[in-house]
JSON list of C-alpha atoms in Angstrom, two decimals:
[
{"chain": "A", "resi": 6, "resn": "MET", "atom": "CA", "xyz": [25.66, -31.75, 79.37]},
{"chain": "A", "resi": 7, "resn": "ILE", "atom": "CA", "xyz": [24.89, -35.44, 77.37]},
{"chain": "A", "resi": 8, "resn": "GLY", "atom": "CA", "xyz": [21.71, -36.06, 76.64]},
{"chain": "A", "resi": 9, "resn": "PHE", "atom": "CA", "xyz": [18.45, -34.55, 76.45]},
{"chain": "A", "resi": 10, "resn": "TYR", "atom": "CA", "xyz": [16.71, -34.02, 79.47]},
{"chain": "A", "resi": 11, "resn": "ASP", "atom": "CA", "xyz": [12.69, -32.55, 79.18]},
{"chain": "A", "resi": 12, "resn": "TYR", "atom": "CA", "xyz": [9.95, -34.35, 80.60]},
{"chain": "A", "resi": 13, "resn": "THR", "atom": "CA", "xyz": [9.65, -36.70, 77.17]},
{"chain": "A", "resi": 14, "resn": "VAL", "atom": "CA", "xyz": [12.08, -39.24, 78.30]},
{"chain": "A", "resi": 15, "resn": "ILE", "atom": "CA", "xyz": [11.28, -39.25, 82.31]},
{"chain": "A", "resi": 16, "resn": "LEU", "atom": "CA", "xyz": [8.55, -42.70, 81.27]},
{"chain": "A", "resi": 17, "resn": "THR", "atom": "CA", "xyz": [11.52, -44.31, 79.08]},
{"chain": "A", "resi": 18, "resn": "TYR", "atom": "CA", "xyz": [14.45, -43.64, 82.29]},
{"chain": "A", "resi": 19, "resn": "LEU", "atom": "CA", "xyz": [11.23, -44.88, 84.82]},
{"chain": "A", "resi": 20, "resn": "SER", "atom": "CA", "xyz": [10.80, -48.25, 82.38]},
{"chain": "A", "resi": 21, "resn": "LEU", "atom": "CA", "xyz": [14.38, -48.95, 82.55]},
{"chain": "A", "resi": 22, "resn": "MET", "atom": "CA", "xyz": [15.14, -48.87, 86.13]},
{"chain": "A", "resi": 23, "resn": "SER", "atom": "CA", "xyz": [12.25, -50.56, 86.42]},
{"chain": "A", "resi": 24, "resn": "GLY", "atom": "CA", "xyz": [13.42, -53.67, 84.50]},
{"chain": "A", "resi": 25, "resn": "THR", "atom": "CA", "xyz": [16.67, -53.26, 86.13]},
{"chain": "A", "resi": 26, "resn": "ILE", "atom": "CA", "xyz": [15.42, -53.37, 89.84]},
{"chain": "A", "resi": 27, "resn": "GLY", "atom": "CA", "xyz": [13.41, -56.35, 88.12]},
{"chain": "A", "resi": 28, "resn": "ILE", "atom": "CA", "xyz": [16.57, -58.02, 87.02]},
{"chain": "A", "resi": 29, "resn": "MET", "atom": "CA", "xyz": [17.95, -57.19, 90.44]},
{"chain": "A", "resi": 30, "resn": "LEU", "atom": "CA", "xyz": [15.58, -58.83, 92.27]},
{"chain": "A", "resi": 31, "resn": "CYS", "atom": "CA", "xyz": [15.67, -61.87, 89.88]},
{"chain": "A", "resi": 32, "resn": "LEU", "atom": "CA", "xyz": [19.50, -62.34, 90.22]},
{"chain": "A", "resi": 33, "resn": "ASN", "atom": "CA", "xyz": [19.13, -61.90, 93.90]},
{"chain": "A", "resi": 34, "resn": "GLY", "atom": "CA", "xyz": [19.77, -64.90, 96.34]},
{"chain": "A", "resi": 35, "resn": "MET", "atom": "CA", "xyz": [16.86, -67.62, 95.36]},
{"chain": "A", "resi": 36, "resn": "GLY", "atom": "CA", "xyz": [15.49, -64.82, 93.27]},
{"chain": "A", "resi": 37, "resn": "HIS", "atom": "CA", "xyz": [11.74, -64.29, 92.75]},
{"chain": "A", "resi": 38, "resn": "PRO", "atom": "CA", "xyz": [10.33, -64.08, 89.36]},
{"chain": "A", "resi": 39, "resn": "TYR", "atom": "CA", "xyz": [6.92, -62.82, 90.39]},
{"chain": "A", "resi": 40, "resn": "LEU", "atom": "CA", "xyz": [8.38, -59.59, 91.33]},
{"chain": "A", "resi": 41, "resn": "GLY", "atom": "CA", "xyz": [10.35, -59.72, 88.39]},
{"chain": "A", "resi": 42, "resn": "MET", "atom": "CA", "xyz": [7.01, -60.03, 86.52]},
{"chain": "A", "resi": 43, "resn": "PHE", "atom": "CA", "xyz": [5.32, -57.29, 88.71]},
{"chain": "A", "resi": 44, "resn": "PHE", "atom": "CA", "xyz": [8.42, -54.78, 87.36]},
{"chain": "A", "resi": 45, "resn": "LEU", "atom": "CA", "xyz": [7.92, -56.00, 83.91]},
{"chain": "A", "resi": 46, "resn": "LEU", "atom": "CA", "xyz": [4.45, -54.89, 83.56]},
{"chain": "A", "resi": 47, "resn": "PHE", "atom": "CA", "xyz": [5.16, -52.13, 85.13]},
{"chain": "A", "resi": 48, "resn": "SER", "atom": "CA", "xyz": [8.08, -51.45, 82.35]},
{"chain": "A", "resi": 49, "resn": "GLY", "atom": "CA", "xyz": [5.47, -52.22, 79.49]},
{"chain": "A", "resi": 50, "resn": "LEU", "atom": "CA", "xyz": [3.01, -49.73, 80.92]},
{"chain": "A", "resi": 51, "resn": "CYS", "atom": "CA", "xyz": [5.75, -46.79, 80.91]},
{"chain": "A", "resi": 52, "resn": "ASP", "atom": "CA", "xyz": [6.55, -48.04, 77.82]},
{"chain": "A", "resi": 53, "resn": "THR", "atom": "CA", "xyz": [3.18, -48.49, 76.23]},
{"chain": "A", "resi": 54, "resn": "PHE", "atom": "CA", "xyz": [3.04, -44.05, 76.67]},
{"chain": "A", "resi": 55, "resn": "ASP", "atom": "CA", "xyz": [6.72, -42.95, 76.77]},
{"chain": "A", "resi": 56, "resn": "GLY", "atom": "CA", "xyz": [5.99, -42.08, 72.42]},
{"chain": "A", "resi": 57, "resn": "LYS", "atom": "CA", "xyz": [2.06, -40.42, 73.47]},
{"chain": "A", "resi": 58, "resn": "VAL", "atom": "CA", "xyz": [4.34, -38.18, 75.54]},
{"chain": "A", "resi": 59, "resn": "ALA", "atom": "CA", "xyz": [7.57, -37.12, 73.50]},
{"chain": "A", "resi": 60, "resn": "ARG", "atom": "CA", "xyz": [5.41, -36.79, 70.43]},
{"chain": "A", "resi": 61, "resn": "SER", "atom": "CA", "xyz": [3.75, -34.36, 72.52]},
{"chain": "A", "resi": 62, "resn": "LYS", "atom": "CA", "xyz": [6.31, -31.72, 72.25]},
{"chain": "A", "resi": 63, "resn": "LYS", "atom": "CA", "xyz": [5.75, -30.20, 69.62]},
{"chain": "A", "resi": 64, "resn": "ASP", "atom": "CA", "xyz": [9.34, -28.13, 69.27]},
{"chain": "A", "resi": 65, "resn": "ARG", "atom": "CA", "xyz": [11.51, -31.50, 69.70]},
{"chain": "A", "resi": 66, "resn": "THR", "atom": "CA", "xyz": [14.68, -31.03, 66.75]},
{"chain": "A", "resi": 67, "resn": "THR", "atom": "CA", "xyz": [15.55, -34.07, 65.21]},
{"chain": "A", "resi": 68, "resn": "GLN", "atom": "CA", "xyz": [18.51, -34.70, 67.61]},
{"chain": "A", "resi": 69, "resn": "MET", "atom": "CA", "xyz": [15.84, -34.74, 70.34]},
{"chain": "A", "resi": 70, "resn": "LYS", "atom": "CA", "xyz": [14.10, -37.01, 68.13]},
{"chain": "A", "resi": 71, "resn": "LYS", "atom": "CA", "xyz": [17.00, -39.58, 66.90]},
{"chain": "A", "resi": 72, "resn": "PHE", "atom": "CA", "xyz": [18.34, -39.68, 70.96]},
{"chain": "A", "resi": 73, "resn": "GLY", "atom": "CA", "xyz": [14.73, -40.12, 71.94]},
{"chain": "A", "resi": 74, "resn": "ILE", "atom": "CA", "xyz": [14.16, -43.90, 69.59]},
{"chain": "A", "resi": 75, "resn": "GLN", "atom": "CA", "xyz": [18.19, -44.96, 70.61]},
{"chain": "A", "resi": 76, "resn": "ILE", "atom": "CA", "xyz": [17.17, -44.47, 74.68]},
{"chain": "A", "resi": 77, "resn": "ASP", "atom": "CA", "xyz": [13.36, -46.19, 74.01]},
{"chain": "A", "resi": 78, "resn": "SER", "atom": "CA", "xyz": [15.30, -49.09, 72.41]},
{"chain": "A", "resi": 79, "resn": "LEU", "atom": "CA", "xyz": [18.33, -49.56, 74.58]},
{"chain": "A", "resi": 80, "resn": "SER", "atom": "CA", "xyz": [15.57, -49.59, 77.60]},
{"chain": "A", "resi": 81, "resn": "ASP", "atom": "CA", "xyz": [13.47, -51.56, 76.30]},
{"chain": "A", "resi": 82, "resn": "LEU", "atom": "CA", "xyz": [16.83, -54.10, 75.79]},
{"chain": "A", "resi": 83, "resn": "ILE", "atom": "CA", "xyz": [16.89, -54.19, 79.26]},
{"chain": "A", "resi": 84, "resn": "ALA", "atom": "CA", "xyz": [13.38, -54.63, 80.35]},
{"chain": "A", "resi": 85, "resn": "PHE", "atom": "CA", "xyz": [12.22, -56.32, 77.60]},
{"chain": "A", "resi": 86, "resn": "GLY", "atom": "CA", "xyz": [15.22, -58.15, 76.82]},
{"chain": "A", "resi": 87, "resn": "MET", "atom": "CA", "xyz": [17.44, -59.40, 79.96]},
{"chain": "A", "resi": 88, "resn": "LEU", "atom": "CA", "xyz": [14.51, -58.99, 82.84]},
{"chain": "A", "resi": 89, "resn": "PRO", "atom": "CA", "xyz": [12.33, -61.98, 80.50]},
{"chain": "A", "resi": 90, "resn": "ALA", "atom": "CA", "xyz": [15.82, -63.68, 80.75]},
{"chain": "A", "resi": 91, "resn": "CYS", "atom": "CA", "xyz": [16.62, -63.22, 84.14]},
{"chain": "A", "resi": 92, "resn": "ILE", "atom": "CA", "xyz": [12.83, -63.92, 84.93]},
{"chain": "A", "resi": 93, "resn": "GLY", "atom": "CA", "xyz": [13.29, -67.20, 83.42]},
{"chain": "A", "resi": 94, "resn": "ILE", "atom": "CA", "xyz": [16.55, -68.22, 84.76]},
{"chain": "A", "resi": 95, "resn": "ALA", "atom": "CA", "xyz": [14.60, -67.09, 88.46]},
{"chain": "A", "resi": 96, "resn": "MET", "atom": "CA", "xyz": [11.80, -69.66, 87.76]},
{"chain": "A", "resi": 97, "resn": "LEU", "atom": "CA", "xyz": [14.10, -71.87, 86.85]},
{"chain": "A", "resi": 98, "resn": "ARG", "atom": "CA", "xyz": [16.05, -72.00, 90.67]},
{"chain": "A", "resi": 99, "resn": "TYR", "atom": "CA", "xyz": [13.09, -70.63, 92.44]},
{"chain": "A", "resi": 100, "resn": "THR", "atom": "CA", "xyz": [8.63, -71.16, 91.78]},
{"chain": "A", "resi": 101, "resn": "MET", "atom": "CA", "xyz": [6.85, -69.30, 94.18]},
{"chain": "A", "resi": 102, "resn": "CYS", "atom": "CA", "xyz": [3.09, -70.53, 94.24]},
{"chain": "A", "resi": 103, "resn": "ILE", "atom": "CA", "xyz": [-0.20, -68.64, 95.27]},
{"chain": "A", "resi": 104, "resn": "PRO", "atom": "CA", "xyz": [-1.22, -69.54, 98.27]},
{"chain": "A", "resi": 105, "resn": "ASP", "atom": "CA", "xyz": [-4.62, -71.82, 98.47]},
{"chain": "A", "resi": 106, "resn": "LEU", "atom": "CA", "xyz": [-7.84, -71.99, 100.06]},
{"chain": "A", "resi": 107, "resn": "SER", "atom": "CA", "xyz": [-6.38, -72.59, 103.74]},
{"chain": "A", "resi": 108, "resn": "GLY", "atom": "CA", "xyz": [-4.06, -69.48, 102.84]},
{"chain": "A", "resi": 109, "resn": "VAL", "atom": "CA", "xyz": [-0.78, -71.38, 103.29]},
{"chain": "A", "resi": 110, "resn": "THR", "atom": "CA", "xyz": [1.48, -70.27, 100.73]},
{"chain": "A", "resi": 111, "resn": "ARG", "atom": "CA", "xyz": [3.95, -72.77, 99.35]},
{"chain": "A", "resi": 112, "resn": "TYR", "atom": "CA", "xyz": [7.43, -72.49, 98.15]},
{"chain": "A", "resi": 113, "resn": "LEU", "atom": "CA", "xyz": [8.65, -75.25, 95.85]},
{"chain": "A", "resi": 114, "resn": "LEU", "atom": "CA", "xyz": [12.60, -75.32, 95.23]},
{"chain": "A", "resi": 115, "resn": "THR", "atom": "CA", "xyz": [12.78, -76.08, 91.48]},
{"chain": "A", "resi": 116, "resn": "HIS", "atom": "CA", "xyz": [15.29, -78.98, 90.88]},
{"chain": "A", "resi": 117, "resn": "TYR", "atom": "CA", "xyz": [16.29, -79.63, 86.76]},
{"chain": "A", "resi": 118, "resn": "THR", "atom": "CA", "xyz": [19.54, -81.75, 85.00]},
{"chain": "A", "resi": 119, "resn": "LEU", "atom": "CA", "xyz": [22.31, -80.03, 84.18]},
{"chain": "A", "resi": 120, "resn": "GLN", "atom": "CA", "xyz": [21.43, -80.18, 80.83]},
{"chain": "A", "resi": 121, "resn": "THR", "atom": "CA", "xyz": [18.19, -78.92, 81.32]},
{"chain": "A", "resi": 122, "resn": "GLN", "atom": "CA", "xyz": [19.53, -76.32, 82.66]},
{"chain": "A", "resi": 123, "resn": "ILE", "atom": "CA", "xyz": [22.38, -75.49, 80.02]},
{"chain": "A", "resi": 124, "resn": "VAL", "atom": "CA", "xyz": [19.72, -75.82, 77.49]},
{"chain": "A", "resi": 125, "resn": "LEU", "atom": "CA", "xyz": [17.21, -73.46, 79.26]},
{"chain": "A", "resi": 126, "resn": "SER", "atom": "CA", "xyz": [19.68, -71.03, 79.62]},
{"chain": "A", "resi": 127, "resn": "LEU", "atom": "CA", "xyz": [20.92, -71.51, 76.36]},
{"chain": "A", "resi": 128, "resn": "ILE", "atom": "CA", "xyz": [17.09, -70.27, 75.22]},
{"chain": "A", "resi": 129, "resn": "ALA", "atom": "CA", "xyz": [17.63, -67.03, 77.48]},
{"chain": "A", "resi": 130, "resn": "VAL", "atom": "CA", "xyz": [20.40, -66.24, 76.03]},
{"chain": "A", "resi": 131, "resn": "LEU", "atom": "CA", "xyz": [19.26, -66.59, 72.31]},
{"chain": "A", "resi": 132, "resn": "TYR", "atom": "CA", "xyz": [16.00, -64.92, 73.19]},
{"chain": "A", "resi": 133, "resn": "VAL", "atom": "CA", "xyz": [18.31, -61.91, 74.42]},
{"chain": "A", "resi": 134, "resn": "LEU", "atom": "CA", "xyz": [20.09, -61.56, 71.11]},
{"chain": "A", "resi": 135, "resn": "ALA", "atom": "CA", "xyz": [16.61, -62.27, 69.54]},
{"chain": "A", "resi": 136, "resn": "ALA", "atom": "CA", "xyz": [16.05, -59.05, 71.08]},
{"chain": "A", "resi": 137, "resn": "MET", "atom": "CA", "xyz": [18.99, -57.12, 70.83]},
{"chain": "A", "resi": 138, "resn": "ILE", "atom": "CA", "xyz": [18.64, -57.30, 66.89]},
{"chain": "A", "resi": 139, "resn": "ARG", "atom": "CA", "xyz": [15.16, -56.53, 66.17]},
{"chain": "A", "resi": 140, "resn": "LEU", "atom": "CA", "xyz": [16.17, -53.89, 68.42]},
{"chain": "A", "resi": 141, "resn": "ALA", "atom": "CA", "xyz": [18.47, -52.97, 65.89]},
{"chain": "A", "resi": 142, "resn": "TYR", "atom": "CA", "xyz": [16.74, -53.11, 62.94]},
{"chain": "A", "resi": 143, "resn": "PHE", "atom": "CA", "xyz": [13.97, -51.16, 64.17]},
{"chain": "A", "resi": 144, "resn": "ASN", "atom": "CA", "xyz": [15.94, -48.38, 64.56]},
{"chain": "A", "resi": 145, "resn": "VAL", "atom": "CA", "xyz": [17.98, -48.88, 60.92]},
{"chain": "A", "resi": 146, "resn": "MET", "atom": "CA", "xyz": [14.39, -48.74, 59.21]},
{"chain": "A", "resi": 147, "resn": "GLU", "atom": "CA", "xyz": [13.60, -45.88, 61.44]},
{"chain": "A", "resi": 148, "resn": "GLU", "atom": "CA", "xyz": [16.54, -44.17, 61.02]},
{"chain": "A", "resi": 149, "resn": "GLU", "atom": "CA", "xyz": [16.63, -44.64, 57.17]},
{"chain": "A", "resi": 150, "resn": "ASP", "atom": "CA", "xyz": [12.53, -43.71, 57.12]},
{"chain": "A", "resi": 151, "resn": "ARG", "atom": "CA", "xyz": [11.21, -46.93, 56.17]},
{"chain": "A", "resi": 152, "resn": "ASN", "atom": "CA", "xyz": [8.27, -47.68, 58.60]},
{"chain": "A", "resi": 153, "resn": "ARG", "atom": "CA", "xyz": [5.75, -45.71, 57.36]},
{"chain": "A", "resi": 154, "resn": "ASP", "atom": "CA", "xyz": [3.59, -47.07, 54.27]},
{"chain": "A", "resi": 155, "resn": "GLU", "atom": "CA", "xyz": [2.22, -45.23, 50.96]},
{"chain": "A", "resi": 156, "resn": "THR", "atom": "CA", "xyz": [-0.35, -42.59, 53.11]},
{"chain": "A", "resi": 157, "resn": "GLY", "atom": "CA", "xyz": [2.74, -41.85, 55.39]},
{"chain": "A", "resi": 158, "resn": "ALA", "atom": "CA", "xyz": [1.34, -43.80, 58.19]},
{"chain": "A", "resi": 159, "resn": "LYS", "atom": "CA", "xyz": [3.70, -46.09, 60.75]},
{"chain": "A", "resi": 160, "resn": "ILE", "atom": "CA", "xyz": [4.00, -49.46, 60.29]},
{"chain": "A", "resi": 161, "resn": "TYR", "atom": "CA", "xyz": [6.09, -52.12, 62.26]},
{"chain": "A", "resi": 162, "resn": "THR", "atom": "CA", "xyz": [6.71, -55.45, 61.06]},
{"chain": "A", "resi": 163, "resn": "GLY", "atom": "CA", "xyz": [7.79, -58.70, 62.94]},
{"chain": "A", "resi": 164, "resn": "LEU", "atom": "CA", "xyz": [6.58, -58.62, 66.55]},
{"chain": "A", "resi": 165, "resn": "PRO", "atom": "CA", "xyz": [7.46, -56.39, 69.16]},
{"chain": "A", "resi": 166, "resn": "VAL", "atom": "CA", "xyz": [9.37, -56.88, 71.81]},
{"chain": "A", "resi": 167, "resn": "THR", "atom": "CA", "xyz": [7.65, -55.01, 73.94]},
{"chain": "A", "resi": 168, "resn": "SER", "atom": "CA", "xyz": [5.09, -58.25, 74.15]},
{"chain": "A", "resi": 169, "resn": "ALA", "atom": "CA", "xyz": [7.44, -60.25, 76.48]},
{"chain": "A", "resi": 170, "resn": "ALA", "atom": "CA", "xyz": [4.92, -58.42, 79.12]},
{"chain": "A", "resi": 171, "resn": "LEU", "atom": "CA", "xyz": [2.02, -59.42, 77.65]},
{"chain": "A", "resi": 172, "resn": "ILE", "atom": "CA", "xyz": [3.75, -63.24, 77.21]},
{"chain": "A", "resi": 173, "resn": "PHE", "atom": "CA", "xyz": [5.92, -63.95, 79.90]},
{"chain": "A", "resi": 174, "resn": "GLN", "atom": "CA", "xyz": [2.83, -62.72, 82.88]},
{"chain": "A", "resi": 175, "resn": "GLN", "atom": "CA", "xyz": [0.37, -65.27, 80.35]},
{"chain": "A", "resi": 176, "resn": "TYR", "atom": "CA", "xyz": [3.33, -67.93, 81.57]},
{"chain": "A", "resi": 177, "resn": "CYS", "atom": "CA", "xyz": [3.64, -67.02, 84.81]},
{"chain": "A", "resi": 178, "resn": "LEU", "atom": "CA", "xyz": [0.32, -67.42, 85.54]},
{"chain": "A", "resi": 179, "resn": "TYR", "atom": "CA", "xyz": [-0.57, -71.02, 83.84]},
{"chain": "A", "resi": 180, "resn": "ILE", "atom": "CA", "xyz": [2.79, -72.13, 85.83]},
{"chain": "A", "resi": 181, "resn": "CYS", "atom": "CA", "xyz": [1.31, -71.10, 88.87]},
{"chain": "A", "resi": 182, "resn": "LEU", "atom": "CA", "xyz": [-2.16, -72.16, 88.59]},
{"chain": "A", "resi": 183, "resn": "PHE", "atom": "CA", "xyz": [-1.59, -75.46, 86.30]},
{"chain": "A", "resi": 184, "resn": "VAL", "atom": "CA", "xyz": [2.03, -76.56, 86.84]},
{"chain": "A", "resi": 185, "resn": "GLN", "atom": "CA", "xyz": [2.48, -76.53, 90.86]},
{"chain": "A", "resi": 186, "resn": "THR", "atom": "CA", "xyz": [-0.85, -77.41, 92.05]}
]
């Protein structure tokens, strides 16, 4: 058997599946970035509690802990690295506005120049690269046990990749309410 299967990894697996579904929805047809946003939020919710659930099991071996750290980072790369990039690409192709007071929902197809599409696609690729580097750096620091201060409390350097679950929601809301109306 490959891996460790117990209740401590269920939320991490749910986060990964949510991120994967969000990616498929964003890249399917014209793309649905707002549905992708929902799955990004769900992944964020799962990621919020997966560490607490994992720490609730007291008899975890060192291998189980290391496995959990690795799959959490791999899941975060998909959910908070790839999915936001796919949401951005889907927003290049398709924008849906919030229904106005008359109850009519407007669908707007966005048109960007080729140069703009290339630059925005390059930004999406660089975002995924930055997410991967950040997660790998965290794993190395965790492996060397350098993520602790003098008192033994955990410390983090930089902005976590999972903050994308909040940042992209705010951006999407801004686009819907102010740019497209």
